[in-house]
Tab-separated table of C-alpha atoms in Angstrom:
chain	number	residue	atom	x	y	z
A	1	UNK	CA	30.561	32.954	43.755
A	2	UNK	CA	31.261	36.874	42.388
A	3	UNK	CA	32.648	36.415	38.750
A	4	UNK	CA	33.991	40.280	38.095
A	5	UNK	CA	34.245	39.058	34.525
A	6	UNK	CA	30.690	38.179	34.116
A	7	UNK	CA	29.156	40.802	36.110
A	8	UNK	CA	30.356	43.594	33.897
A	9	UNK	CA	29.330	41.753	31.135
A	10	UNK	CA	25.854	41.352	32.532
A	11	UNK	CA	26.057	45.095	33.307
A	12	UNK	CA	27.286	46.130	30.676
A	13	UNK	CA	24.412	44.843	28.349
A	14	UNK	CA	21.743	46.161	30.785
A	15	UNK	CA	22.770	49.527	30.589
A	16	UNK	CA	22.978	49.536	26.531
A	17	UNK	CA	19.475	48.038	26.864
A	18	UNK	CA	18.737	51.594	29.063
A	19	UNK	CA	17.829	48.814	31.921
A	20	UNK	CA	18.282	50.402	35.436
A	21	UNK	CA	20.599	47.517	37.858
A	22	UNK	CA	18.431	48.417	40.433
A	23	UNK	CA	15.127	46.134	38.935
A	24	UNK	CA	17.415	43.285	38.460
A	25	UNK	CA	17.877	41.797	41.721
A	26	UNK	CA	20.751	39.209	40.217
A	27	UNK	CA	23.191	42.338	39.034
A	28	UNK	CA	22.561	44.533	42.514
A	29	UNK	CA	23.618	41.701	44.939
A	30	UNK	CA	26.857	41.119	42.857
A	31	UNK	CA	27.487	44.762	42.712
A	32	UNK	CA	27.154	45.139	46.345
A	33	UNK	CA	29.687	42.341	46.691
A	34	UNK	CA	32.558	44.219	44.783
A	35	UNK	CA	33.679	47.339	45.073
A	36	UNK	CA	35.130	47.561	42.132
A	37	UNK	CA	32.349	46.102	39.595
A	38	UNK	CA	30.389	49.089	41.445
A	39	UNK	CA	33.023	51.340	40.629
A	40	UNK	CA	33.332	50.420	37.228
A	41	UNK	CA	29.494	50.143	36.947
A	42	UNK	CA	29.285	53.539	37.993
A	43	UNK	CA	31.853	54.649	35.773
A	44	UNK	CA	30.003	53.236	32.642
A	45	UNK	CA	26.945	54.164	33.128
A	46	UNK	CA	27.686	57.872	32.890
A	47	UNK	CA	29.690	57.591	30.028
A	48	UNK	CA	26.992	55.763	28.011
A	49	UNK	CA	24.857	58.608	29.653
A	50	UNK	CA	27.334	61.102	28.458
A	51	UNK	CA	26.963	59.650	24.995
A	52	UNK	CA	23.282	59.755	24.808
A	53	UNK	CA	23.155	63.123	25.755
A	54	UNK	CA	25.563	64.312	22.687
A	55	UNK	CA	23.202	62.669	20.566
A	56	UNK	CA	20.524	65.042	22.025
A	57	UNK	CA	22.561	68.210	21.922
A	58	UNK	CA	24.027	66.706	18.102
A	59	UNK	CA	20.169	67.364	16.665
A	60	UNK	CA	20.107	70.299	14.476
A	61	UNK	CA	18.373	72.962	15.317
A	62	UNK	CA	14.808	73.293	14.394
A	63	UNK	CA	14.991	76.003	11.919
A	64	UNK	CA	17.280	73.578	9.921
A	65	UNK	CA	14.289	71.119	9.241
A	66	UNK	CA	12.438	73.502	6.956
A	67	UNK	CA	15.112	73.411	4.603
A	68	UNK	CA	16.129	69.895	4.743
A	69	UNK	CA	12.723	68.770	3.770
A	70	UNK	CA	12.164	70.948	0.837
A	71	UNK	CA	15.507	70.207	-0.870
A	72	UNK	CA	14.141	66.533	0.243
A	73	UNK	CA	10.701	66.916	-1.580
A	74	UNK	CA	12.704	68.118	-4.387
A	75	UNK	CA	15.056	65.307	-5.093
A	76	UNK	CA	11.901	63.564	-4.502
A	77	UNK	CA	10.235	65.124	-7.406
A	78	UNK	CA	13.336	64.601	-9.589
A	79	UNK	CA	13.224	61.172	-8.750
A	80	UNK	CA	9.730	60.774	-9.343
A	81	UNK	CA	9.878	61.221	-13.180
A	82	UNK	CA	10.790	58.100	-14.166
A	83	UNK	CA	8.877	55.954	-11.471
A	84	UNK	CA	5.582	57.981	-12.864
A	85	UNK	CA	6.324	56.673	-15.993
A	86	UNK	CA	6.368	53.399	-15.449
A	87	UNK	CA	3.013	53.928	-13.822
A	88	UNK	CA	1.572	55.464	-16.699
A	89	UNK	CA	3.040	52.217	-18.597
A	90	UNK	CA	0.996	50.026	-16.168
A	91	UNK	CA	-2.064	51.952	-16.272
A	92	UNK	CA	-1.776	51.378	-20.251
A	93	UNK	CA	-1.203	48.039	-20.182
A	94	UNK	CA	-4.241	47.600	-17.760
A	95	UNK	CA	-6.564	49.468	-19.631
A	96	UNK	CA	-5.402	47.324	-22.635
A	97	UNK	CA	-6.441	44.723	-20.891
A	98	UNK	CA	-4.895	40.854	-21.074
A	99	UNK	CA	-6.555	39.888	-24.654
A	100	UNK	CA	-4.417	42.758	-26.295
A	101	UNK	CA	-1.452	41.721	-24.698
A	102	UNK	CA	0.393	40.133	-27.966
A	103	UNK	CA	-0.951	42.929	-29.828
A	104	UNK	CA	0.254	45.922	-27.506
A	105	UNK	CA	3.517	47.202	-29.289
A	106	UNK	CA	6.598	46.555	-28.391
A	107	UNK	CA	5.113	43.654	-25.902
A	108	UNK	CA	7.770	43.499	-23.382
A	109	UNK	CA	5.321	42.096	-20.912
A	110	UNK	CA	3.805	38.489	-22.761
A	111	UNK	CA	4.558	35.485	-20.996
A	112	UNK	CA	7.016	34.126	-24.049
A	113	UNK	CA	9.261	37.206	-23.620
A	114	UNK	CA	8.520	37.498	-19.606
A	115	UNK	CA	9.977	33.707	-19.663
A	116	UNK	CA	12.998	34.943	-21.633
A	117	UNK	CA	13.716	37.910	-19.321
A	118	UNK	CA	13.197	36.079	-16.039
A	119	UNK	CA	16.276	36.160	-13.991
A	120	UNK	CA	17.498	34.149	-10.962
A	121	UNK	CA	19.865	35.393	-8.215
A	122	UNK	CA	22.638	32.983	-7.957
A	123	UNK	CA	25.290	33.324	-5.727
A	124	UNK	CA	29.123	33.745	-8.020
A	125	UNK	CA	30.749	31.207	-6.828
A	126	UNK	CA	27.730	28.407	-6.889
A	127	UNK	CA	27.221	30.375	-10.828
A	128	UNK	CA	31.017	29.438	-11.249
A	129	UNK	CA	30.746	26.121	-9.959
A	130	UNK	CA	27.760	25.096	-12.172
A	131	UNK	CA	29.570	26.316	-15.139
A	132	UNK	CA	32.320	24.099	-14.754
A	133	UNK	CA	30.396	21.287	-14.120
A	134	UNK	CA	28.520	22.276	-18.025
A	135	UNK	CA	32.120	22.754	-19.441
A	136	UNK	CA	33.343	19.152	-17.853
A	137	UNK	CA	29.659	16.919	-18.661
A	138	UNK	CA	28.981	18.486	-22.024
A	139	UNK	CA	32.005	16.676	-23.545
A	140	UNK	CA	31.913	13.365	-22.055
A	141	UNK	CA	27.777	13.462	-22.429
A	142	UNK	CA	28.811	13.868	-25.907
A	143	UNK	CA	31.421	11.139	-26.426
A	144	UNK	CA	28.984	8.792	-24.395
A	145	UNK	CA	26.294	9.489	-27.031
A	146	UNK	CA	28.579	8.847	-30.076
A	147	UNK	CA	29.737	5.602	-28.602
A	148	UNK	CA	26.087	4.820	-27.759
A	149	UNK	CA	25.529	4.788	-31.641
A	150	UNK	CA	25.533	1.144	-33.510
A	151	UNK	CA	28.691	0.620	-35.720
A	152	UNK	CA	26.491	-0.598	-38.851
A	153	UNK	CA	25.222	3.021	-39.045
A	154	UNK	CA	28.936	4.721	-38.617
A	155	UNK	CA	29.349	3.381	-42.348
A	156	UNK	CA	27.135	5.228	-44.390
A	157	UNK	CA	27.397	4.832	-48.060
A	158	UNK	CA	27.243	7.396	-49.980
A	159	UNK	CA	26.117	6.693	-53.969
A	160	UNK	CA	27.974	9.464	-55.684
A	161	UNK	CA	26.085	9.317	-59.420
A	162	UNK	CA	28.696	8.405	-61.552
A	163	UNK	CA	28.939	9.533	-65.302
A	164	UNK	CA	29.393	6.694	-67.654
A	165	UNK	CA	31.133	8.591	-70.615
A	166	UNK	CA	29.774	7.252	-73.965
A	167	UNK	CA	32.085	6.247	-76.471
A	168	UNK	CA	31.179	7.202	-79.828
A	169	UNK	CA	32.893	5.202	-82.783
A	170	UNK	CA	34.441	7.019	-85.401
A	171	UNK	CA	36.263	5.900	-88.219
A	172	UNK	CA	39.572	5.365	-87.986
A	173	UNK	CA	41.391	5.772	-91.041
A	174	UNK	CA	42.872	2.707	-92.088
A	175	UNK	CA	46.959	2.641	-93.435
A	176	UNK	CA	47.357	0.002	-95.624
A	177	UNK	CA	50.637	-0.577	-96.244
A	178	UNK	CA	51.741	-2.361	-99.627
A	179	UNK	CA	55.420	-2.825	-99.997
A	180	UNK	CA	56.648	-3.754	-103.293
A	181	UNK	CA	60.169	-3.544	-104.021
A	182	UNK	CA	60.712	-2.901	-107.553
A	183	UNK	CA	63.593	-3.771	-109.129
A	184	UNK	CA	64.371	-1.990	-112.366
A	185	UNK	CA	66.757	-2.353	-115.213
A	186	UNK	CA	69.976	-0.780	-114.762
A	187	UNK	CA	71.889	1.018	-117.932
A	188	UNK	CA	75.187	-0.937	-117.489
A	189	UNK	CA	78.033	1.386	-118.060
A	190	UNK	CA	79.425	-0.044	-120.585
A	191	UNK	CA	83.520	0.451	-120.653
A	192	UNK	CA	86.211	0.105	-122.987
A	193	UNK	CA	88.287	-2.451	-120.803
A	194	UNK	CA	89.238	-5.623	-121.266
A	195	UNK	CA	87.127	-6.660	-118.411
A	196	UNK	CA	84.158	-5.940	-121.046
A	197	UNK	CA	83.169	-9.476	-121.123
A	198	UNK	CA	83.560	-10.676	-117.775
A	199	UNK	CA	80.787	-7.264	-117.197
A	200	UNK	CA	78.331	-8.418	-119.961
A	201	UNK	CA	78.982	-11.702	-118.636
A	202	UNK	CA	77.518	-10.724	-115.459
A	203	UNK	CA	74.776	-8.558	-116.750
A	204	UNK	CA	73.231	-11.216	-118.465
A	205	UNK	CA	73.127	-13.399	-115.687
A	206	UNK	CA	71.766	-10.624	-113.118
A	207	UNK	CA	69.189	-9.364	-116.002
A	208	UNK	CA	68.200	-12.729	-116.957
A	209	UNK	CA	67.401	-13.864	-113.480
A	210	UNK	CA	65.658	-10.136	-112.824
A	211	UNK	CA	63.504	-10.413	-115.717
A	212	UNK	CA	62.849	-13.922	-115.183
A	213	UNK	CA	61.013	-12.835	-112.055
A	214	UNK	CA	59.688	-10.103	-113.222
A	215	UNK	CA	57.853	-11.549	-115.421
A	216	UNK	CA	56.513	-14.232	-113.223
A	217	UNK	CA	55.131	-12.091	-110.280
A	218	UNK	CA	54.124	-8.694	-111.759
A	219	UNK	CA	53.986	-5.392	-109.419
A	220	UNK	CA	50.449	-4.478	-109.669
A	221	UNK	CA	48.290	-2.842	-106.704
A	222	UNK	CA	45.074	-4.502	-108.265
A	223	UNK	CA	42.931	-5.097	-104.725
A	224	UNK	CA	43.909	-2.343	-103.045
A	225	UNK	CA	41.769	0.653	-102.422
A	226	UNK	CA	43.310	3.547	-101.282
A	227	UNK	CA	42.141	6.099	-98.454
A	228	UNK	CA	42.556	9.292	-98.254
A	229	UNK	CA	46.031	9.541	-98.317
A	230	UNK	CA	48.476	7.328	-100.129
A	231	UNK	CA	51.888	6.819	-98.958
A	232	UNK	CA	54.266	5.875	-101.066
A	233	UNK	CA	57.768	5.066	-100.637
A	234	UNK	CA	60.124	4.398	-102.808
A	235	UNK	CA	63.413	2.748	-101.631
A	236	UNK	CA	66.242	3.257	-103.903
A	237	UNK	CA	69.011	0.811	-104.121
A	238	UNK	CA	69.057	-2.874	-104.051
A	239	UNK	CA	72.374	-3.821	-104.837
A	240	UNK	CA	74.691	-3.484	-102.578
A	241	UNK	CA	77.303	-1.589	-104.759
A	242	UNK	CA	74.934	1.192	-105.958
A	243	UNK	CA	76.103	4.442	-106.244
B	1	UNK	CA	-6.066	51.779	21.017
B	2	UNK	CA	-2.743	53.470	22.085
B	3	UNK	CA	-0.621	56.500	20.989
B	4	UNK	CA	1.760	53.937	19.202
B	5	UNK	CA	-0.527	52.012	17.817
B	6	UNK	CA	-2.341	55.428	16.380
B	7	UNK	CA	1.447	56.292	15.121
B	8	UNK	CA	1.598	52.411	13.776
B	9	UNK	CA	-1.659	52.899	12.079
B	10	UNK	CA	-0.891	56.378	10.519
B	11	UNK	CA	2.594	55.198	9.195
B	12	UNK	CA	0.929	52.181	7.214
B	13	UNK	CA	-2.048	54.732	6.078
B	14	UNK	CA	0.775	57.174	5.034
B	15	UNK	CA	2.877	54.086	3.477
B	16	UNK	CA	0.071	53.040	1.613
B	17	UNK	CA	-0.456	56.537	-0.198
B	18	UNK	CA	3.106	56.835	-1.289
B	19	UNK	CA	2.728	53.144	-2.377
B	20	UNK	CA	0.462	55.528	-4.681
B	21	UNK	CA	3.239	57.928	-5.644
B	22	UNK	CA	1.871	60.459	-2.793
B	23	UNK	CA	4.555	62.632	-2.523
B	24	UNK	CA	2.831	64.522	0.279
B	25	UNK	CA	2.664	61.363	2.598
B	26	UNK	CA	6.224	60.173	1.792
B	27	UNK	CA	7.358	63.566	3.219
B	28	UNK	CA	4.839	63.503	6.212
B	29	UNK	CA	6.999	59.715	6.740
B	30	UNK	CA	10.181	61.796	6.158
B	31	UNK	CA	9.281	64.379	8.606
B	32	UNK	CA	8.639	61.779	11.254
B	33	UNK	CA	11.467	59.650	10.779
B	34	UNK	CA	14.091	62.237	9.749
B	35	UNK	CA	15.815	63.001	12.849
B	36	UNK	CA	16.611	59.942	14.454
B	37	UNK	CA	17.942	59.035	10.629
B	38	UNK	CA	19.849	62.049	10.400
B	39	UNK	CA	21.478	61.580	14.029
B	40	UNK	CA	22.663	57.932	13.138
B	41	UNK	CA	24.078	59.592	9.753
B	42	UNK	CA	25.761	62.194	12.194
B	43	UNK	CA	27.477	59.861	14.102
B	44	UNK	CA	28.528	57.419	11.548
B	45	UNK	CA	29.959	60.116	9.507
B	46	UNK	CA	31.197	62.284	11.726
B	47	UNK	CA	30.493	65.293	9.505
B	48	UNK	CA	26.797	67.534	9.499
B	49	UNK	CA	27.263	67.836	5.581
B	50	UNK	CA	28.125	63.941	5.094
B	51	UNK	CA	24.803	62.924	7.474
B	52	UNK	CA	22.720	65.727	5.632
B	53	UNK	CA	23.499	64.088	1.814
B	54	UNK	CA	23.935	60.724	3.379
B	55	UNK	CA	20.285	60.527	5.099
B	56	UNK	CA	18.543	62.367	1.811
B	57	UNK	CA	19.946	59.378	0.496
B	58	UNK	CA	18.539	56.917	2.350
B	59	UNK	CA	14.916	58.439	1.817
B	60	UNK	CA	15.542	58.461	-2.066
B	61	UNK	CA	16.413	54.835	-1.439
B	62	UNK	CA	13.605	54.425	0.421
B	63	UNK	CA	10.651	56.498	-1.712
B	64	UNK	CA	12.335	54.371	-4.851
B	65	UNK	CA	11.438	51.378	-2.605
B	66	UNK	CA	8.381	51.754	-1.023
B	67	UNK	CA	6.445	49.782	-3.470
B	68	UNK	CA	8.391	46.809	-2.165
B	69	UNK	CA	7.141	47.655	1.293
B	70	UNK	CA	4.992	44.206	2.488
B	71	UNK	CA	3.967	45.468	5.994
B	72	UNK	CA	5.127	42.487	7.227
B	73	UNK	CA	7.593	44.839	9.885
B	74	UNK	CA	7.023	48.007	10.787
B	75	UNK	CA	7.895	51.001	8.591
B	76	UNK	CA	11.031	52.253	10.352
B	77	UNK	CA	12.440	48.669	10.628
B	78	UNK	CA	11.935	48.613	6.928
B	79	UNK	CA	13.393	52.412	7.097
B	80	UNK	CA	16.234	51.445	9.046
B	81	UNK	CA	17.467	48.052	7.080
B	82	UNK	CA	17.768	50.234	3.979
B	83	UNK	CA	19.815	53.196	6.424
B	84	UNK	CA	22.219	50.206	7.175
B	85	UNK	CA	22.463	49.177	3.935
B	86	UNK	CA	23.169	52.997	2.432
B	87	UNK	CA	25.833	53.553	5.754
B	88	UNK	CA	27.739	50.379	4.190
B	89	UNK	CA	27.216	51.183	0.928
B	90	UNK	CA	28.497	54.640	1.439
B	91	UNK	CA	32.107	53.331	3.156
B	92	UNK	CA	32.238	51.088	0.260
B	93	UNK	CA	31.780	53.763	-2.719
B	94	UNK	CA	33.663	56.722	-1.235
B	95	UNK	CA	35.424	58.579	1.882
B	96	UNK	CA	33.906	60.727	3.999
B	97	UNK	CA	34.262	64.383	3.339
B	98	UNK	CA	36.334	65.472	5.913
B	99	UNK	CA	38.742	61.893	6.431
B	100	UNK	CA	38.180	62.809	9.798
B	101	UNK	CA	35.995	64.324	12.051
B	102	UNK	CA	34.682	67.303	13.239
B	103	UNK	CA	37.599	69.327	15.246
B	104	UNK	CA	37.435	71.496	18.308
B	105	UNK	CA	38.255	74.477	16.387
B	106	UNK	CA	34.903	74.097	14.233
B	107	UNK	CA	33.003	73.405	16.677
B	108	UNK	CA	33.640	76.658	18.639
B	109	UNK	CA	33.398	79.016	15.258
B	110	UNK	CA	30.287	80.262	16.642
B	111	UNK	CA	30.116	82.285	13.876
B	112	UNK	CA	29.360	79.091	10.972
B	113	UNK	CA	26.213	78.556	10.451
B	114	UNK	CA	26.960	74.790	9.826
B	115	UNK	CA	28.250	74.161	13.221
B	116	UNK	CA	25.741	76.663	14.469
B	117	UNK	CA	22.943	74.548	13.437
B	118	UNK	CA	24.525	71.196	14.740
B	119	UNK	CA	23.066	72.307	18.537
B	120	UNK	CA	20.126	73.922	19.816
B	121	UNK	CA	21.234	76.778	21.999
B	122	UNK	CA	22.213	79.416	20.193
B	123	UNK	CA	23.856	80.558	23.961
B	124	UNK	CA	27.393	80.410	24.577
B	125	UNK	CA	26.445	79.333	27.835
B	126	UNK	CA	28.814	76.859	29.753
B	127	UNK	CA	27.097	74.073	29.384
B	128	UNK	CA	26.888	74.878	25.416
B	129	UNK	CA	30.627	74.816	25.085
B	130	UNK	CA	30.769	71.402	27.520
B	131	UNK	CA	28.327	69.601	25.193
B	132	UNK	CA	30.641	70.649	22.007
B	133	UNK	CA	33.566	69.324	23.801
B	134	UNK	CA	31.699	66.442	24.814
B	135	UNK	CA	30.481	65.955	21.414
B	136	UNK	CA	33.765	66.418	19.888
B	137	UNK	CA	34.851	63.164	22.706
B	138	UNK	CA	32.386	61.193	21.399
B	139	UNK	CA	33.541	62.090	17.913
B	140	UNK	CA	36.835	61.137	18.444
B	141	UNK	CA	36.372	57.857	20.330
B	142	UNK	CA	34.232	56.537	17.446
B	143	UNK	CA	36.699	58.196	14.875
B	144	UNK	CA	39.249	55.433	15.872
B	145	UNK	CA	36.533	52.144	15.688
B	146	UNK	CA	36.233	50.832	12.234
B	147	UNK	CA	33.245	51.982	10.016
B	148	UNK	CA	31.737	48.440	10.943
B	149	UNK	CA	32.330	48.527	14.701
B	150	UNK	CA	31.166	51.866	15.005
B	151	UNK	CA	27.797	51.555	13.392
B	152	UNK	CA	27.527	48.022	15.189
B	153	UNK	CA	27.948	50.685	18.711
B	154	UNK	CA	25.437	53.004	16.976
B	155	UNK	CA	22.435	50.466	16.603
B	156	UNK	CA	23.219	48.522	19.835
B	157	UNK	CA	23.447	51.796	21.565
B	158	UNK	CA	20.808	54.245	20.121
B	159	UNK	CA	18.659	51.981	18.661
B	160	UNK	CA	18.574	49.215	20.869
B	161	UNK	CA	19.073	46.455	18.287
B	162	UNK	CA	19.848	42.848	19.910
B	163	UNK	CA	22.988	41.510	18.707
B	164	UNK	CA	21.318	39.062	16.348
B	165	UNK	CA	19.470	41.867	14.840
B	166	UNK	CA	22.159	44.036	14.033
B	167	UNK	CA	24.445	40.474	12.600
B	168	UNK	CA	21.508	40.232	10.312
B	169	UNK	CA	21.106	43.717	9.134
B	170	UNK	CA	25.005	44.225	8.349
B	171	UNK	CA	25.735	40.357	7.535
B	172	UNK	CA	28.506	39.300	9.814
B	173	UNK	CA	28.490	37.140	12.837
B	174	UNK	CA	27.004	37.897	16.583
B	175	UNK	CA	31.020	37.963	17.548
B	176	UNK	CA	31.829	40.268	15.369
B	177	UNK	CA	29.141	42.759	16.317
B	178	UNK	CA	30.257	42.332	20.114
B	179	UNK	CA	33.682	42.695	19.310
B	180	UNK	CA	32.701	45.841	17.632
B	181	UNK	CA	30.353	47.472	20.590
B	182	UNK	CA	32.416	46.351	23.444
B	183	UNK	CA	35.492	48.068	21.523
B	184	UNK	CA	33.420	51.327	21.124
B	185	UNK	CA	32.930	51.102	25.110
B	186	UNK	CA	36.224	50.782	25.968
B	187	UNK	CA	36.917	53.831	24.015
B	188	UNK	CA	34.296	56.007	24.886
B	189	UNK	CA	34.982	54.869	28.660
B	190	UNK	CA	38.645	55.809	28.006
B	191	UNK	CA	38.049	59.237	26.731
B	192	UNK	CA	34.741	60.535	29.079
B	193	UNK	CA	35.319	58.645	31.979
B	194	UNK	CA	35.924	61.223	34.958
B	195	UNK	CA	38.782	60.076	36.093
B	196	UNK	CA	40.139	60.389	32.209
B	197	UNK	CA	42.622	63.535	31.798
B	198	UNK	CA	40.489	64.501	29.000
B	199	UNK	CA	37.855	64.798	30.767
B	200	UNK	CA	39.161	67.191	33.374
B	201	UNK	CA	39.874	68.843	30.332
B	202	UNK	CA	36.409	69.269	29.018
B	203	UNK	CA	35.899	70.677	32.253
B	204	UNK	CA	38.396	72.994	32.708
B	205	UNK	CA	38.441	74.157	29.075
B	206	UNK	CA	34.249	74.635	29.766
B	207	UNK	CA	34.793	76.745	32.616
B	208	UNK	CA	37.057	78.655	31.042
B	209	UNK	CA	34.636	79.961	28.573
């Protein structure tokens, strides 16, 4: 059964491939079947044929070559410069030799720093996806590792040296206090008035009971040894009527 | 042994001196290969002054790389991987000279040199003026395919790359390349089929001259 569809299809691909319908037996008996797959066939092949033939007549002349080439050696030679030094680096480092490698300056080339500088191709987004697998492990690998610790050792007890501050003893000066309460004679005033008996009258009793005790308990500080400082106070009065 | 397999054996001799910074055998390669790399660069760019700087730049890329060369293909497989990879680089990093493409009008200024050199006949013979017409078709049809779909057309077409070839080389899908090349047919056949009104124009404008 003719399929138009798939016969220019077929056809189609044979004549980019520059294969002639005429050796494939297949493509000539459906193109003698239809008219129009002939046609179109036909019509095809001489544009393709058209094409191929501007590409001929598109090639520069030859006297163009010349000049193309030397500007092309020349960019060639520019380029060169830096690829000829990296020759001249090799050569160096061969005649150097491996033993001198650590001791070539500037050693670029050892295995250590060849380790370092080695580089993998990794596709973005597998680079992206790997770091945010790091960024979402690293925390919880680190939480699982503190809770993996044993409690005794989360209390650690630190002995802070602790000054004990000496007490030195010093003297204290000691306050004795002595109280004595002195009583001492009064001059009674002595007044013209009638009431000049009732005030010797009471004199005699006060003074006679004053001296009394006076005489029995004397004031004396015998005993007493005084510090530095002495304080003495003296506390006026006594009777309650004193002036 | 045959001629190709003297040519085979010659390109890994000559690869194998520039391997030792032999400038001398990198431009005997050059000299070889140049034309069908300059062509491709034609086409994709659509400008003589784009494919001139653009295919100096793929041999730069190329001399630069040659160390990395493992002969495990041949030398103009190896050539043409790093072409592919300088044509999409190229779209990437900047426009085309001319946003365009080569016009009528410049391609009949006899009198530039440029356009001059772009054919061999230095004749204004019929056929002369047909071919720049032609050319200028061609031009156009691939002018409105997409950098990707037209280089997919070049490599299937003039280099005879199988589909998987090419999906490798410019890293998309077999689909995607098909889509590309079958698009470039339909507008190549559009524009130089004979029964196109362009091309009766070619051919009157061609006998006019």
């Amino acid at each position: 059964m003719h399929n138009c569809k798939e016969t220019r299809e077929l056809f189609t691909e044979l004549l980019l491939d520059g294969i002639d319908f005429r050796s494939d037996h297949a493509i000539s008996v459906e193109l003698s079947r239809c008219t129009e797959c002939r046609s179109e066939f036909e019509t095809l092949r001489a544009t393709l044929r058209m094409t191929s033939r501007v590409t001929e007549t598109a090639a520069p002349a030859e006297d163009y070559w010349p000049a193309y080439h030397s500007k092309l050696r020349q960019r060639l030679v520019d380029a060169q410069t830096p690829t000829t030094s990296r020759a001249q680096a090799q050569r160096h480092k061969e005649k150097l030799g491996p033993l001198f490698e650590p001791l070539r300056p500037g050693a670029g080339n050892s295995l250590f720093v060849r380790l370092l500088k080695t580089t993998l191709p990794v596709p973005l987004p597998l680079a992206v996806a790997l770091v945010l697998i790091a960024a979402l492990v690293i925390p919880f690998a680190i939480r699982a590792a503190r809770k993996d610790v044993p409690a005794s050792n989360t209390t650690t007890i630190v002995r802070v040296p602790v000054e004990v501050p000496v007490v030195q003893e010093k003297p204290v000066i000691q306050e004795k206090i002595v109280t004595r309460v002195v009583y001492r004679d009064r001059q009674p005033v002595v007044r013209a008035t009638k009431r000049r008996g009732e005030a010797s009258r009471a004199e005699s009793t006060f003074a006679k009971s004053q001296r009394s005790r006076t005489e029995a308990v004397p004031a004396s500080f015998a005993g007493f040894k005084p510090s530095d400082e002495v304080k003495l106070t003296v506390i006026k009065g006594g009777v309650p009527n004193e002036k | 042994m045959t001629e190709r397999d003297t040519d085979a054996a010659s390109d890994i001799d000559l690869v194998r001196r520039a391997q030792a910074e032999d400038i001398d055998a990198f431009c005997l390669l050059a000299e070889r290969y140049a034309r069908r790399i300059y062509l491709l660069a034609a086409h994709y760019c659509r400008n003589t002054q784009d494919a001139e700087d653009l295919s100096q730049e793929v041999w730069l890329k190329a001399y630069q790389a040659v160390q990395t060369f493992r002969f495990d293909s041949s030398f103009y497989t190896w050539l043409r991987r790093i072409t592919i990879n300088s044509f999409l680089n190229h779209r990437r990093s900047s426009f085309f000279r001319s946003h365009g493409q080569t016009t009528a009008v410049q391609l009949l200024q006899i009198d530039s040199e440029e356009q001059e050199a772009l054919f061999q006949s230095s004749s204004r013979s019929q056929e002369n003026i047909y071919n720049k017409l032609l050319f200028e078709s061609v031009v156009n049809a691939l002018a409105e395919l997409t950098p990707a779909q037209r280089l997919a057309f070049l490599l299937r077409h003039y280099e005879g790359m199988t589909y998987d070839e090419i999906a490798t080389a410019m890293n998309c899908s077999i689909g995607t390349v098909k889509k590309g090349v079958w698009r470039a047919i339909g507008k190549l056949r559009a524009r130089l089929s004979p029964e196109s009104d362009e091309q009766e124009t070619l051919t009157s404008l061609a006998s006019e001259y």
